[in-house]
Amino acid sequence: MVTIITIYAFLVVCLALSIWKSKEKTTQTFKLSAKALWNMAPSLLAIVGLVGLILGVLPPETISSLLGIEAGVAAPIAAAIIGSITLIPALVSFPLAGSLLDSGATVITITVFITTLLMVGTVTAPLEIKALGKKFTLLRNGLSFIAALIIAAVMGVILG
Amino acid sequence: MIIIKKFKAPLILALIYLGLAIWLPFTAQRSAAVAVNYIGEMALIIPPVFILMGLLQVWIPKEKITALIGKDTGLKGMLISFFMGTIPTGPLYLAFPLAGSLLQKGARTSNIVIFLGAWAAIKVPQLIAETQFLGPSYTALRFVLTLFAVIVIGRIMEKLIIIKDLPKIE
């Protein structure tokens, strides 16, 4: 909620300045924004649809059982896959990770899960490609995936 | 016809939902609940993000961006990019159009990677939740390692990407 209020307050200040300085440029701004939104609308809708599908098939209880102590050596691998394809808000994923840790999941597993979740986005890749290009998207996600595994390994050694 | 082609992906997804509703109504219901929840969140945050992107494109001259986070801005550019990313905003995919505009305006690739990395993984409200559920030492360690990783990834990508790899904004 704080986020929404902050961003709208910032927007109102910027827009007021823009209108005050030049009406034409403000109109131009809205045209540009509308065009960009129209261009990205299909990807945005697809993201919503895919996230719903994935989380419908993989509710938090299922994720817990895939990443928990009973999953054994497969847990970090499952964590990397689930973290890379799903789009769970960070504020939901931390309590989930915390409860997993309490119930016996390893530091490596939950770190792989959190880090891939935050930095790697398969579902959002089409949108990223549209805005930043294929090469940028592949490199950023690929390197972030590798980094997630390294970060998890280091944290596992230090905190494990 | 053009519109159907443009919205091909969401239309296919809508058909999958329809199929699910017939054969796996429980899963369909759960999926639809998540999707509706997301649409609510996006409906509030998408308009300001796109208008701010438009304002950035119309009002901020290229020289300004280049001077702040461009090629020769060193540590200052990195810090500005980092702090821009940590400002509380929406999910990462909303940063992509902003990042694209900044790149077109002359931002340095490695700084944009830092911006996106900070936006994704190092946010203030997020760090508070992380400390609460996973403890301060976990949070501090992940923060330091992620920051380091993002800087390294930025440097690697800068070596591999040239401006012509970026999509054109008409």
Short mmCIF file of C-alpha atoms in Angstrom, two decimals:
data_model
loop_
_atom_site.label_atom_id
_atom_site.label_comp_id
_atom_site.label_asym_id
_atom_site.label_seq_id
_atom_site.Cartn_x
_atom_site.Cartn_y
_atom_site.Cartn_z
CA MET A 1 0.00 0.00 0.00
CA VAL A 2 2.87 2.35 0.91
CA THR A 3 4.36 1.49 -2.49
CA ILE A 4 1.21 2.49 -4.33
CA ILE A 5 0.86 5.76 -2.42
CA THR A 6 4.54 6.65 -2.94
CA ILE A 7 4.45 6.02 -6.66
CA TYR A 8 1.19 7.93 -7.18
CA ALA A 9 2.44 10.89 -5.13
CA PHE A 10 5.62 10.98 -7.23
CA LEU A 11 3.57 10.73 -10.42
CA VAL A 12 1.26 13.60 -9.42
CA VAL A 13 4.25 15.89 -8.73
CA CYS A 14 5.91 14.98 -12.05
CA LEU A 15 2.71 15.37 -14.05
CA ALA A 16 1.91 18.74 -12.46
CA LEU A 17 5.40 19.97 -13.39
CA SER A 18 4.98 18.63 -16.91
CA ILE A 19 1.59 20.30 -17.48
CA TRP A 20 2.86 23.55 -16.00
CA LYS A 21 5.88 23.58 -18.28
CA SER A 22 4.27 22.44 -21.53
CA LYS A 23 0.81 21.17 -22.41
CA GLU A 24 1.98 19.79 -25.78
CA LYS A 25 4.80 17.79 -24.24
CA THR A 26 2.38 16.36 -21.68
CA THR A 27 0.03 15.25 -24.46
CA GLN A 28 3.01 13.70 -26.22
CA THR A 29 3.87 11.88 -22.98
CA PHE A 30 0.42 10.32 -22.79
CA LYS A 31 0.57 9.26 -26.44
CA LEU A 32 3.94 7.59 -25.88
CA SER A 33 2.77 5.89 -22.69
CA ALA A 34 -0.42 4.60 -24.28
CA LYS A 35 1.49 3.23 -27.25
CA ALA A 36 4.05 1.47 -25.05
CA LEU A 37 1.27 0.00 -22.91
CA TRP A 38 -0.61 -1.22 -25.99
CA ASN A 39 2.59 -2.85 -27.28
CA MET A 40 3.17 -4.65 -24.01
CA ALA A 41 -0.45 -5.48 -23.18
CA PRO A 42 -0.37 -8.99 -24.69
CA SER A 43 2.75 -9.90 -22.72
CA LEU A 44 1.32 -8.45 -19.51
CA LEU A 45 -1.92 -10.42 -19.93
CA ALA A 46 0.05 -13.56 -20.74
CA ILE A 47 2.11 -13.12 -17.56
CA VAL A 48 -1.05 -12.90 -15.46
CA GLY A 49 -2.52 -15.98 -17.13
CA LEU A 50 0.67 -18.02 -16.79
CA VAL A 51 1.28 -17.06 -13.17
CA GLY A 52 -2.27 -18.09 -12.34
CA LEU A 53 -1.86 -21.42 -14.11
CA ILE A 54 1.48 -22.21 -12.49
CA LEU A 55 0.39 -21.28 -8.98
CA GLY A 56 -2.92 -23.10 -9.51
CA VAL A 57 -1.05 -26.29 -10.31
CA LEU A 58 1.68 -25.59 -7.73
CA PRO A 59 0.08 -24.11 -4.60
CA PRO A 60 2.34 -23.26 -1.60
CA GLU A 61 1.62 -26.65 0.04
CA THR A 62 2.91 -28.49 -3.03
CA ILE A 63 5.99 -26.26 -3.21
CA SER A 64 6.65 -26.98 0.47
CA SER A 65 6.56 -30.72 -0.06
CA LEU A 66 8.87 -30.43 -3.10
CA LEU A 67 11.44 -28.34 -1.23
CA GLY A 68 11.10 -29.83 2.25
CA ILE A 69 13.23 -32.36 4.10
CA GLU A 70 11.50 -35.38 2.55
CA ALA A 71 12.55 -34.24 -0.93
CA GLY A 72 16.23 -34.94 -0.09
CA VAL A 73 18.86 -34.26 -2.75
CA ALA A 74 16.18 -33.35 -5.30
CA ALA A 75 15.14 -30.36 -3.19
CA PRO A 76 17.72 -27.81 -4.45
CA ILE A 77 17.05 -28.84 -8.05
CA ALA A 78 13.30 -28.47 -7.54
CA ALA A 79 14.00 -25.11 -5.86
CA ALA A 80 15.97 -23.87 -8.88
CA ILE A 81 13.24 -24.93 -11.33
CA ILE A 82 10.31 -23.64 -9.30
CA GLY A 83 12.13 -20.42 -8.44
CA SER A 84 12.95 -19.75 -12.08
CA ILE A 85 9.49 -20.35 -13.52
CA THR A 86 7.16 -19.00 -10.86
CA LEU A 87 6.45 -15.41 -9.95
CA ILE A 88 5.62 -15.32 -6.25
CA PRO A 89 5.69 -11.89 -4.57
CA ALA A 90 8.76 -11.58 -2.34
CA LEU A 91 6.62 -10.76 0.66
CA VAL A 92 4.91 -14.16 0.27
CA SER A 93 8.07 -16.11 -0.53
CA PHE A 94 9.98 -15.08 2.63
CA PRO A 95 7.44 -16.51 5.10
CA LEU A 96 7.25 -19.62 2.92
CA ALA A 97 11.06 -19.96 2.96
CA GLY A 98 11.14 -19.30 6.70
CA SER A 99 8.66 -22.06 7.45
CA LEU A 100 10.55 -24.43 5.15
CA LEU A 101 13.79 -23.70 7.00
CA ASP A 102 12.08 -24.33 10.34
CA SER A 103 10.74 -27.65 9.11
CA GLY A 104 14.17 -28.89 8.06
CA ALA A 105 14.86 -27.67 4.51
CA THR A 106 18.52 -26.76 3.91
CA VAL A 107 19.91 -23.23 3.61
CA ILE A 108 21.07 -24.11 0.09
CA THR A 109 17.57 -25.13 -1.02
CA ILE A 110 15.79 -22.07 0.28
CA THR A 111 18.50 -19.70 -0.98
CA VAL A 112 18.34 -21.20 -4.46
CA PHE A 113 14.57 -20.82 -4.29
CA ILE A 114 14.59 -17.17 -3.12
CA THR A 115 17.41 -16.00 -5.37
CA THR A 116 16.08 -17.58 -8.57
CA LEU A 117 12.60 -16.37 -7.67
CA LEU A 118 13.84 -12.80 -7.35
CA MET A 119 16.35 -12.64 -10.20
CA VAL A 120 15.33 -15.16 -12.86
CA GLY A 121 12.05 -14.71 -14.71
CA THR A 122 11.05 -17.24 -17.35
CA VAL A 123 7.42 -16.15 -17.45
CA THR A 124 8.37 -12.50 -17.84
CA ALA A 125 11.10 -13.16 -20.44
CA PRO A 126 8.89 -12.20 -23.45
CA LEU A 127 8.29 -8.80 -21.89
CA GLU A 128 11.98 -8.41 -21.08
CA ILE A 129 12.89 -9.30 -24.67
CA LYS A 130 10.47 -6.67 -25.96
CA ALA A 131 12.00 -3.96 -23.80
CA LEU A 132 15.67 -4.94 -23.69
CA GLY A 133 16.29 -7.42 -26.51
CA LYS A 134 16.87 -11.16 -26.74
CA LYS A 135 20.58 -11.09 -25.99
CA PHE A 136 20.21 -8.93 -22.88
CA THR A 137 17.38 -11.13 -21.57
CA LEU A 138 19.14 -14.44 -22.15
CA LEU A 139 22.38 -13.19 -20.62
CA ARG A 140 20.77 -11.56 -17.60
CA ASN A 141 18.62 -14.58 -16.76
CA GLY A 142 21.32 -17.13 -17.54
CA LEU A 143 23.98 -15.36 -15.49
CA SER A 144 21.52 -14.70 -12.66
CA PHE A 145 20.68 -18.41 -12.56
CA ILE A 146 24.37 -19.32 -12.25
CA ALA A 147 24.85 -16.59 -9.64
CA ALA A 148 21.89 -17.94 -7.65
CA LEU A 149 23.52 -21.37 -7.47
CA ILE A 150 26.86 -19.87 -6.37
CA ILE A 151 25.24 -17.58 -3.79
CA ALA A 152 23.31 -20.55 -2.38
CA ALA A 153 26.44 -22.71 -2.19
CA VAL A 154 28.40 -19.97 -0.39
CA MET A 155 25.55 -19.35 2.04
CA GLY A 156 25.15 -23.07 2.62
CA VAL A 157 28.83 -23.33 3.57
CA ILE A 158 28.78 -20.27 5.84
CA LEU A 159 25.38 -20.70 7.51
CA GLY A 160 24.66 -24.39 6.89
CA MET B 1 -7.60 -10.11 -37.31
CA ILE B 2 -4.45 -8.17 -36.46
CA ILE B 3 -5.71 -7.78 -32.92
CA ILE B 4 -6.33 -11.53 -32.60
CA LYS B 5 -2.79 -12.16 -33.82
CA LYS B 6 -1.37 -9.60 -31.41
CA PHE B 7 -3.21 -11.14 -28.47
CA LYS B 8 -2.51 -14.72 -29.50
CA ALA B 9 -0.73 -15.71 -26.28
CA PRO B 10 -3.39 -14.46 -23.84
CA LEU B 11 -6.14 -15.97 -26.02
CA ILE B 12 -4.44 -19.39 -25.97
CA LEU B 13 -4.14 -19.09 -22.20
CA ALA B 14 -7.83 -18.22 -21.95
CA LEU B 15 -8.60 -21.45 -23.84
CA ILE B 16 -6.41 -23.44 -21.42
CA TYR B 17 -8.36 -21.93 -18.52
CA LEU B 18 -11.58 -22.93 -20.24
CA GLY B 19 -10.30 -26.49 -20.64
CA LEU B 20 -9.25 -26.58 -16.99
CA ALA B 21 -12.63 -25.28 -15.89
CA ILE B 22 -14.25 -28.27 -17.64
CA TRP B 23 -11.85 -31.03 -16.62
CA LEU B 24 -10.16 -29.78 -13.45
CA PRO B 25 -12.56 -27.23 -12.00
CA PHE B 26 -10.75 -27.06 -8.65
CA THR B 27 -7.38 -26.18 -10.22
CA ALA B 28 -9.09 -23.75 -12.57
CA GLN B 29 -10.70 -22.00 -9.64
CA ARG B 30 -7.39 -21.71 -7.80
CA SER B 31 -5.63 -20.43 -10.94
CA ALA B 32 -8.34 -17.91 -11.68
CA ALA B 33 -8.19 -16.62 -8.09
CA VAL B 34 -4.42 -16.02 -8.43
CA ALA B 35 -4.85 -14.37 -11.84
CA VAL B 36 -7.61 -12.06 -10.63
CA ASN B 37 -5.47 -11.11 -7.64
CA TYR B 38 -2.59 -10.24 -9.97
CA ILE B 39 -4.78 -8.21 -12.30
CA GLY B 40 -5.91 -6.16 -9.30
CA GLU B 41 -2.31 -5.49 -8.31
CA MET B 42 -1.25 -4.64 -11.86
CA ALA B 43 -4.23 -2.39 -12.60
CA LEU B 44 -3.08 -0.01 -9.87
CA ILE B 45 0.60 -0.01 -10.64
CA ILE B 46 0.77 -0.18 -14.44
CA PRO B 47 -0.66 3.26 -15.31
CA PRO B 48 1.81 5.27 -13.19
CA VAL B 49 4.78 3.19 -14.36
CA PHE B 50 3.96 3.71 -18.05
CA ILE B 51 3.22 7.42 -17.60
CA LEU B 52 6.52 7.89 -15.74
CA MET B 53 8.27 6.11 -18.59
CA GLY B 54 6.61 8.50 -21.06
CA LEU B 55 7.64 11.50 -18.96
CA LEU B 56 11.20 10.22 -18.88
CA GLN B 57 11.26 9.86 -22.66
CA VAL B 58 9.77 13.28 -23.35
CA TRP B 59 11.43 15.41 -20.68
CA ILE B 60 14.81 14.00 -19.79
CA PRO B 61 17.41 14.70 -22.47
CA LYS B 62 19.87 12.04 -23.45
CA GLU B 63 22.83 14.06 -22.19
CA LYS B 64 21.34 14.11 -18.69
CA ILE B 65 21.03 10.31 -18.49
CA THR B 66 24.48 9.86 -19.98
CA ALA B 67 25.90 12.28 -17.41
CA LEU B 68 24.18 10.51 -14.49
CA ILE B 69 24.49 6.81 -15.31
CA GLY B 70 26.32 6.73 -18.63
CA LYS B 71 29.59 5.24 -19.75
CA ASP B 72 32.01 7.40 -17.77
CA THR B 73 30.15 7.80 -14.49
CA GLY B 74 32.02 5.15 -12.50
CA LEU B 75 31.07 4.67 -8.86
CA LYS B 76 28.62 7.59 -8.90
CA GLY B 77 26.65 5.98 -11.76
CA MET B 78 26.61 2.65 -9.95
CA LEU B 79 25.31 4.24 -6.74
CA ILE B 80 22.58 6.20 -8.55
CA SER B 81 21.47 3.07 -10.43
CA PHE B 82 21.44 1.08 -7.21
CA PHE B 83 19.33 3.62 -5.31
CA MET B 84 16.92 4.04 -8.23
CA GLY B 85 16.36 0.29 -8.09
CA THR B 86 15.77 0.12 -4.33
CA ILE B 87 12.97 2.70 -4.35
CA PRO B 88 9.83 0.75 -3.45
CA THR B 89 7.90 0.01 -6.63
CA GLY B 90 6.18 -2.89 -8.30
CA PRO B 91 7.35 -6.28 -9.56
CA LEU B 92 10.47 -6.62 -11.71
CA TYR B 93 8.70 -6.91 -15.06
CA LEU B 94 7.54 -3.30 -14.66
CA ALA B 95 11.17 -2.19 -14.52
CA PHE B 96 11.89 -3.59 -18.01
CA PRO B 97 10.23 -0.78 -20.02
CA LEU B 98 11.92 1.81 -17.77
CA ALA B 99 15.28 0.07 -18.15
CA GLY B 100 14.79 -0.05 -21.93
CA SER B 101 14.16 3.71 -22.10
CA LEU B 102 17.18 4.43 -19.91
CA LEU B 103 19.41 2.30 -22.15
CA GLN B 104 18.15 4.08 -25.27
CA LYS B 105 18.95 7.37 -23.53
CA GLY B 106 22.58 6.44 -23.05
CA ALA B 107 22.73 4.62 -19.71
CA ARG B 108 25.60 2.23 -19.25
CA THR B 109 24.65 -1.47 -19.62
CA SER B 110 26.28 -2.51 -16.35
CA ASN B 111 24.39 0.25 -14.51
CA ILE B 112 21.09 -0.98 -15.95
CA VAL B 113 21.90 -4.49 -14.73
CA ILE B 114 22.58 -3.04 -11.26
CA PHE B 115 19.30 -1.10 -11.47
CA LEU B 116 17.36 -4.27 -12.38
CA GLY B 117 19.22 -6.37 -9.81
CA ALA B 118 18.49 -3.90 -7.02
CA TRP B 119 14.86 -3.64 -8.15
CA ALA B 120 14.51 -7.43 -8.14
CA ALA B 121 16.43 -8.55 -5.10
CA ILE B 122 17.45 -5.71 -2.79
CA LYS B 123 14.37 -3.70 -1.82
CA VAL B 124 13.88 -2.06 1.55
CA PRO B 125 10.41 -3.50 2.40
CA GLN B 126 11.63 -6.84 1.11
CA LEU B 127 14.73 -6.79 3.34
CA ILE B 128 12.56 -6.08 6.39
CA ALA B 129 10.37 -9.12 5.64
CA GLU B 130 13.47 -11.21 4.97
CA THR B 131 15.04 -10.23 8.33
CA GLN B 132 11.81 -11.10 10.08
CA PHE B 133 11.46 -14.59 8.59
CA LEU B 134 15.05 -15.64 7.89
CA GLY B 135 17.08 -13.65 10.39
CA PRO B 136 19.52 -10.72 10.14
CA SER B 137 22.67 -12.74 9.36
CA TYR B 138 20.95 -14.56 6.50
CA THR B 139 19.59 -11.28 5.10
CA ALA B 140 22.92 -9.43 5.41
CA LEU B 141 24.86 -12.23 3.75
CA ARG B 142 22.39 -12.58 0.87
CA PHE B 143 22.39 -8.79 0.42
CA VAL B 144 26.19 -8.61 0.13
CA LEU B 145 26.48 -11.65 -2.16
CA THR B 146 23.62 -10.50 -4.41
CA LEU B 147 25.06 -7.01 -4.74
CA PHE B 148 28.44 -8.46 -5.67
CA ALA B 149 26.80 -10.86 -8.16
CA VAL B 150 24.81 -8.08 -9.81
CA ILE B 151 27.93 -5.94 -10.29
CA VAL B 152 29.83 -8.88 -11.81
CA ILE B 153 26.90 -9.83 -14.09
CA GLY B 154 26.71 -6.20 -15.24
CA ARG B 155 30.40 -6.16 -16.13
CA ILE B 156 30.17 -9.44 -18.05
CA MET B 157 27.08 -8.31 -19.97
CA GLU B 158 28.67 -5.01 -20.86
CA LYS B 159 31.51 -6.87 -22.55
CA LEU B 160 29.06 -8.95 -24.59
CA ILE B 161 26.32 -6.51 -25.53
CA ILE B 162 26.55 -3.69 -28.00
CA ILE B 163 23.94 -1.01 -28.60
CA LYS B 164 22.64 -2.58 -31.80
CA ASP B 165 21.51 -5.65 -29.83
CA LEU B 166 18.87 -3.48 -28.18
CA PRO B 167 15.35 -3.25 -29.58
CA LYS B 168 14.36 0.04 -31.20
CA ILE B 169 11.62 2.12 -29.66
CA GLU B 170 9.57 3.67 -32.43
#
